[in-house]
Tab-separated table of C-alpha atoms in Angstrom:
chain	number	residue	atom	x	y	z
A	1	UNK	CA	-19.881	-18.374	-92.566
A	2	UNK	CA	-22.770	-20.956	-92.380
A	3	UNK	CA	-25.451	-19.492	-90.592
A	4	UNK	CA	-26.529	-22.631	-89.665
A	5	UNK	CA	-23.369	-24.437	-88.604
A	6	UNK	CA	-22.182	-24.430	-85.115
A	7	UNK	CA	-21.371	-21.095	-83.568
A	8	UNK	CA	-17.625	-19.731	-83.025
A	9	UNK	CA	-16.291	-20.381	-79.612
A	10	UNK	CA	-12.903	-20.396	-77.955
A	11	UNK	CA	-13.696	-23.641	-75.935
A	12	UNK	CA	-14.655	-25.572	-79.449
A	13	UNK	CA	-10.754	-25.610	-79.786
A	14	UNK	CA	-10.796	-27.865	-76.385
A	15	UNK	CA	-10.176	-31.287	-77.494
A	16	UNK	CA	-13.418	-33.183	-76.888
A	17	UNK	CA	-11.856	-35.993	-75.245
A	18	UNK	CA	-10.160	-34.022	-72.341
A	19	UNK	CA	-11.277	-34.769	-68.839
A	20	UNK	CA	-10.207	-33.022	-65.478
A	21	UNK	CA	-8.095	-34.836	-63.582
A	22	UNK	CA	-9.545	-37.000	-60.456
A	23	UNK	CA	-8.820	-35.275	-57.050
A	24	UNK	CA	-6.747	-37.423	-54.500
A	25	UNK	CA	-8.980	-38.795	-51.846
A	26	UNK	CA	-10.037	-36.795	-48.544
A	27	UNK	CA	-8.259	-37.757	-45.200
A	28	UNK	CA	-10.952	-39.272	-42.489
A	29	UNK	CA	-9.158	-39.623	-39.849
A	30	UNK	CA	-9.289	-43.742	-38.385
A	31	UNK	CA	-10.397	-42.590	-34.755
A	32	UNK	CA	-14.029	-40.451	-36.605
A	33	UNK	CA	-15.979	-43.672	-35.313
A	34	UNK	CA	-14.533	-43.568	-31.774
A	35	UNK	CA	-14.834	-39.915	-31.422
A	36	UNK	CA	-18.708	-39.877	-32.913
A	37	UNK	CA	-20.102	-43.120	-30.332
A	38	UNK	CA	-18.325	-40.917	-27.425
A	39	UNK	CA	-20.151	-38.335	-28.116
A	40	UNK	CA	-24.081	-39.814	-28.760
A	41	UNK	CA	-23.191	-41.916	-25.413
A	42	UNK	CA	-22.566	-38.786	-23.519
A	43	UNK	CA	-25.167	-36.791	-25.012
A	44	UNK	CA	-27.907	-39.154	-24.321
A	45	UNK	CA	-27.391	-38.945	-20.923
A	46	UNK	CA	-28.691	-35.742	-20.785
A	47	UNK	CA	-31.614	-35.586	-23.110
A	48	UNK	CA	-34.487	-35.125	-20.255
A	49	UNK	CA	-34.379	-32.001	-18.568
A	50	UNK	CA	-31.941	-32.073	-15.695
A	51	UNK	CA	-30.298	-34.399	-14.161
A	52	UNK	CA	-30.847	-37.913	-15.768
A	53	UNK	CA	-33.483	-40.469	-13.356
A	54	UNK	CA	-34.136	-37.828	-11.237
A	55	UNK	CA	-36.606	-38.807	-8.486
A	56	UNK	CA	-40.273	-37.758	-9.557
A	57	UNK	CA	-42.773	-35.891	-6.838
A	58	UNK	CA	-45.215	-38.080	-5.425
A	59	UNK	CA	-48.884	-36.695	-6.466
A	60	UNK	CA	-50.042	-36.613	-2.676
A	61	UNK	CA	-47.443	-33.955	-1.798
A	62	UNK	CA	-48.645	-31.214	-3.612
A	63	UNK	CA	-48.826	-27.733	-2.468
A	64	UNK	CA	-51.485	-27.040	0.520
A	65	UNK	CA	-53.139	-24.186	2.122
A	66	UNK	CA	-50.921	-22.415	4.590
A	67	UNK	CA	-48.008	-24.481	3.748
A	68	UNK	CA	-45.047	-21.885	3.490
A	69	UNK	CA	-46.327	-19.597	6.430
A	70	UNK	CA	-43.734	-19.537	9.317
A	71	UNK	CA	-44.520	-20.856	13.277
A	72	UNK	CA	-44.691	-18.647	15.357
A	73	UNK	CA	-43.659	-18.979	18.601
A	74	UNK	CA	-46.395	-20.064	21.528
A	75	UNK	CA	-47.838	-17.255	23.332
A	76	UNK	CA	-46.541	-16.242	26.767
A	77	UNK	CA	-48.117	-14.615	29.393
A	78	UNK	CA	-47.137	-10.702	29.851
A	79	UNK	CA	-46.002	-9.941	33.220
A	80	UNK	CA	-45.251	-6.369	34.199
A	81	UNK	CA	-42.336	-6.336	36.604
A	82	UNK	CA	-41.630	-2.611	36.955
A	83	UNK	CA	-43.280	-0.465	39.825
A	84	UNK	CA	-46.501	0.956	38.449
A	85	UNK	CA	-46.939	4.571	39.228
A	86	UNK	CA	-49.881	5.870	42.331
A	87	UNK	CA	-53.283	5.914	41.316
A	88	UNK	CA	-55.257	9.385	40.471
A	89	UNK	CA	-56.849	10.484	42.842
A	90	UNK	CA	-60.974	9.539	42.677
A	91	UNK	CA	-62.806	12.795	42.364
A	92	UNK	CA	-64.146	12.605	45.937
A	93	UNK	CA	-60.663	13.202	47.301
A	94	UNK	CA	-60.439	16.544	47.870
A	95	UNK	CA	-56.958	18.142	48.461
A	96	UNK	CA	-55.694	19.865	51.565
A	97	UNK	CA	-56.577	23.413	51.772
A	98	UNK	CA	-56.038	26.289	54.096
A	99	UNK	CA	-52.263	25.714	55.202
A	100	UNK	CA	-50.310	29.245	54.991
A	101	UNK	CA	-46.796	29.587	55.510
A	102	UNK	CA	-45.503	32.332	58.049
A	103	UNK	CA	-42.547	32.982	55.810
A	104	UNK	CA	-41.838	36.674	55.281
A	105	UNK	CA	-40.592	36.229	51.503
A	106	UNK	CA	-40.170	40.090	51.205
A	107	UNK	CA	-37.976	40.584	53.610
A	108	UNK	CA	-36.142	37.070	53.413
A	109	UNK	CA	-35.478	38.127	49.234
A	110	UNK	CA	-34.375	41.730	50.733
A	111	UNK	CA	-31.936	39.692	53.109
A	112	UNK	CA	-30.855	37.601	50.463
A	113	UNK	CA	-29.777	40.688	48.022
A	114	UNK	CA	-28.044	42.531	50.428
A	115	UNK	CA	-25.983	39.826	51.832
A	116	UNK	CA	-25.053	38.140	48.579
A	117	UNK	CA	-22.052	39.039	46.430
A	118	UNK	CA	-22.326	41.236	43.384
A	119	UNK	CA	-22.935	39.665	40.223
A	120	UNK	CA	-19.870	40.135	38.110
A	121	UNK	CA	-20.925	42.018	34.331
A	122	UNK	CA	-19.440	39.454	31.786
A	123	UNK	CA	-16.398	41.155	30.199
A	124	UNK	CA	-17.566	42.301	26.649
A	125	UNK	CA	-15.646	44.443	24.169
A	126	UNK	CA	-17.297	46.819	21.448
A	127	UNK	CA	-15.193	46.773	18.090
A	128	UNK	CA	-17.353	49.386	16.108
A	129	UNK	CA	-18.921	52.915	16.572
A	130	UNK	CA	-22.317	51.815	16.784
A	131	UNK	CA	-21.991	49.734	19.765
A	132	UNK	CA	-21.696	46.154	18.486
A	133	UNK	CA	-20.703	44.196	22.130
A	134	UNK	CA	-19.309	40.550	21.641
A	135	UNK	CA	-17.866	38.615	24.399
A	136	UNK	CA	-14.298	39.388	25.677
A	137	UNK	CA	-13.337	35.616	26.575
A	138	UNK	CA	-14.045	33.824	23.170
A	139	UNK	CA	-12.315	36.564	21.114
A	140	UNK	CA	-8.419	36.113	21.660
A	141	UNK	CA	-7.769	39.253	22.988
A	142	UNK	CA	-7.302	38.035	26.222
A	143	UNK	CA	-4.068	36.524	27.834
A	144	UNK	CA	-6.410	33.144	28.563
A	145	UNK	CA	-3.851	29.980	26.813
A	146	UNK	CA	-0.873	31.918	28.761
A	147	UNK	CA	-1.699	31.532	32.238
A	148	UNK	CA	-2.089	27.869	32.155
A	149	UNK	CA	0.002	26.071	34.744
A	150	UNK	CA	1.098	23.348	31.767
A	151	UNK	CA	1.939	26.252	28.998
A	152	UNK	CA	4.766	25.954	26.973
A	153	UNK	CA	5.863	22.480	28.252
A	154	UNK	CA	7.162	19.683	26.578
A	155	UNK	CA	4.275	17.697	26.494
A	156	UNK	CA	5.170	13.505	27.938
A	157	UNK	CA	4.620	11.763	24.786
A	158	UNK	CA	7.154	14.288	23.283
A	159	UNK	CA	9.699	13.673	25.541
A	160	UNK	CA	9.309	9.803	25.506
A	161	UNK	CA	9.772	10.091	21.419
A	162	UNK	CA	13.065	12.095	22.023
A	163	UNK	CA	14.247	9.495	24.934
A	164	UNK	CA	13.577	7.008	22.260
A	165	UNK	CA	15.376	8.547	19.249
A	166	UNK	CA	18.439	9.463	21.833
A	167	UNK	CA	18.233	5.523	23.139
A	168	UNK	CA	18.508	4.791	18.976
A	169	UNK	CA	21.136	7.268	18.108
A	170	UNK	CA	23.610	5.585	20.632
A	171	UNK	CA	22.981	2.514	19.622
A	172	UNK	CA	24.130	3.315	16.024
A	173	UNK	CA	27.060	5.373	17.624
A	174	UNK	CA	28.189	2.425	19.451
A	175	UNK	CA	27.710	0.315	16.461
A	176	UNK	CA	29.797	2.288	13.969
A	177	UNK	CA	32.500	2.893	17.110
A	178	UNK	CA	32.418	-1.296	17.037
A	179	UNK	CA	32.636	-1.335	13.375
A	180	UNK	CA	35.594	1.241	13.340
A	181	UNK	CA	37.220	-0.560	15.709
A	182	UNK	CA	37.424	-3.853	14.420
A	183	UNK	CA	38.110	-2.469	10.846
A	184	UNK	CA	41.438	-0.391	12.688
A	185	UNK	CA	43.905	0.976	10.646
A	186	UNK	CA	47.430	-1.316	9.291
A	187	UNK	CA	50.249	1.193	8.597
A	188	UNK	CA	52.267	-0.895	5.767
A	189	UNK	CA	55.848	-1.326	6.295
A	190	UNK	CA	58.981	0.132	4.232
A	191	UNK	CA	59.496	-3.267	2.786
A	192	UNK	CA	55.648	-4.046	2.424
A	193	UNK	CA	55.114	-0.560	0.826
A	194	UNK	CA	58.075	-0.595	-1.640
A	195	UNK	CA	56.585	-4.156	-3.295
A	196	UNK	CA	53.533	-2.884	-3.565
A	197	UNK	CA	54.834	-0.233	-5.638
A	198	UNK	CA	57.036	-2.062	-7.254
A	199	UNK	CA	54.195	-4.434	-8.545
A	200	UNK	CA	52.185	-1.375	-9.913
A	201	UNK	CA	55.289	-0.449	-12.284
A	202	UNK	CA	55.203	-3.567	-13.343
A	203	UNK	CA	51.527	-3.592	-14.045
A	204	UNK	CA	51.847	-0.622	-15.896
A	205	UNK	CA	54.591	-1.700	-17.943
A	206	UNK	CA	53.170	-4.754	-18.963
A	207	UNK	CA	49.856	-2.530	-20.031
A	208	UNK	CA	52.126	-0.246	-21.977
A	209	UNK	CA	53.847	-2.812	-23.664
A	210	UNK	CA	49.911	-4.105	-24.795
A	211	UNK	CA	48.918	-0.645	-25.898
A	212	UNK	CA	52.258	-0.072	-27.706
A	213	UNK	CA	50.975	-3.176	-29.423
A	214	UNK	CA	47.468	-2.034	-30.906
A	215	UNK	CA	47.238	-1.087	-34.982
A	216	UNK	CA	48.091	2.652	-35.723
A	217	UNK	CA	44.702	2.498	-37.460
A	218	UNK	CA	41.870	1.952	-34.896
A	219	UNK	CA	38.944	1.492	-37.340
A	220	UNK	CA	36.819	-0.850	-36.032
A	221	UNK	CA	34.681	-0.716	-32.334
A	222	UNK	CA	36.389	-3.358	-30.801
A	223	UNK	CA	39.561	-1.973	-31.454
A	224	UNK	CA	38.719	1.885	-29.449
A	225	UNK	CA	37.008	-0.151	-26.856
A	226	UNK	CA	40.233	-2.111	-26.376
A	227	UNK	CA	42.679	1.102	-26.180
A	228	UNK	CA	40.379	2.897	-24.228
A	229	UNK	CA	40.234	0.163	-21.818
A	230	UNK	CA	43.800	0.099	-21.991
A	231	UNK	CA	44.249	4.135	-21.463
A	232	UNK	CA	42.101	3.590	-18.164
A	233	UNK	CA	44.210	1.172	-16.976
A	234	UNK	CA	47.589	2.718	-17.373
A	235	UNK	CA	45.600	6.287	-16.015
A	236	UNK	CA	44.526	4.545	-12.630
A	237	UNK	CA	48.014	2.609	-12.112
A	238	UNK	CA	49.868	6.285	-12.972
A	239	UNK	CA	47.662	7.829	-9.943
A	240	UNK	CA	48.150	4.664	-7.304
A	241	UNK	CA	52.128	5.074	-8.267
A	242	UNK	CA	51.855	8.658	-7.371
A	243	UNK	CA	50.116	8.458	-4.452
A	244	UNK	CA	53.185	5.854	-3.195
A	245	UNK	CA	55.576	8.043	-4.364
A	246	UNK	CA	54.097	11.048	-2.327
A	247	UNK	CA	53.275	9.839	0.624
A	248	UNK	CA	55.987	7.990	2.648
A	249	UNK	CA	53.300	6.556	5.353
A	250	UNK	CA	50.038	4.484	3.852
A	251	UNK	CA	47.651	2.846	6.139
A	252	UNK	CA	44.845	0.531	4.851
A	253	UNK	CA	42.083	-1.104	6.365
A	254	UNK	CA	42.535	-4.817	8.464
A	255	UNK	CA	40.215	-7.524	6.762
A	256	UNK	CA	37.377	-8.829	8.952
């Protein structure tokens, strides 16, 4: 290999002459110049701070001494209405002295004890063995709650709730009693009773004959849905038959 010859490279066996293709041209869109002047003509509104042509402060009104102090209200004069208490007494006054009372207060206090009722002791009990006395009418032991002339009746709001709950009960009694009695009992005739079970036979013949019908092979959802459907059907006619058969005498309910 030439040492001085051109070195051995996997792109020399690009042709030369091959050029990359040219790429299709971008979209731009036909409304870009509509969209771009709506947007500089709304921005430029708002270039200044705030508001655009916002009125400027005049140069006289700027901020004086005293400016943002509140008025007060004008002064009033105080007038004391209420009655002003005696004066004190000057220091030359001198008080009355030398009046004694003729009141015996040893004997009228002697009177006094003698005539008046006893003091009743307050009724205490004493629950330990040392003596520890707490008051008798605070501790429950006494008959107190009892004795009242109101214990152990109803009190009036009570009895106002019951007369209210008794004034709704008979209102729903005489509801349902209305109710009852316009959805009265129809005894069905002989004739009336024999169609009707006449018409249920029928019925369940005509199911029969469907579910004799279905494939002996019932391999598909559909298909048990449809005889079980069909096995409810022909269970619930058997039972209405039998209840026909078995009682001679059916009443049912009028229609409103």
């Amino acid at each position: 290999m030439d040492p001085t010859g051109p070195s051995e490279s996997i792109y020399n066996l690009i042709p030369s002459d091959w050029k990359e293709p040219p790429q299709p041209p971008r979209y731009v869109s036909i409304f870009k110049a509509t969209v771009k002047d709506d947007m500089q003509k709304f921005k430029t509104a708002m270039k200044t701070m705030g508001p655009a042509k916002l009125e400027v402060p005049s140069p006289k009104d700027f901020l004086k001494k005293h400016s943002k102090e509140k008025i007060l209200p004008p002064k009033k004069k105080f007038e004391w209405n209420e009655r002003r208490k005696p004066p004190v007494p000057l220091r030359t006054e001198h008080p009355v002295m030398g009046i004694q009372s003729e009141k015996n207060f040893i004997n009228t206090n002697a009177a006094d004890v003698i005539m008046g009722v006893a003091k009743k002791p307050k009724p205490i009990y004493v629950d330990k063995r040392t003596g520890d006395k707490h008051d008798l009418e605070t501790s429950g032991l006494v008959p107190k709650y009892i004795n009242k002339k109101d214990y152990g009746v109803t009190p009036e709001y009570i009895c106002k709730r019951n007369e209210e709950v008794k004034k709704a009960q008979e209102e729903y009694d005489n509801y349902i009693q209305e109710n009852l009695r316009k959805a009265a009992m129809k005894r069905l005739s002989d004739e009336e009773r024999e169609a009707v079970l006449q018409g249920l036979k029928k019925n369940w013949e005509e199911v029969h004959k469907e579910f004799q019908s279905l494939s002996v092979f019932i391999d598909s959802i559909p298909k048990k849905i449809r005889k079980q459907k069909l096995e409810e059907e022909m269970k619930q006619l058997e039972h209405d038959i039998g209840v026909l058969e078995k009682h001679k005498v059916i009443y049912i309910a009028n229609k409103k």
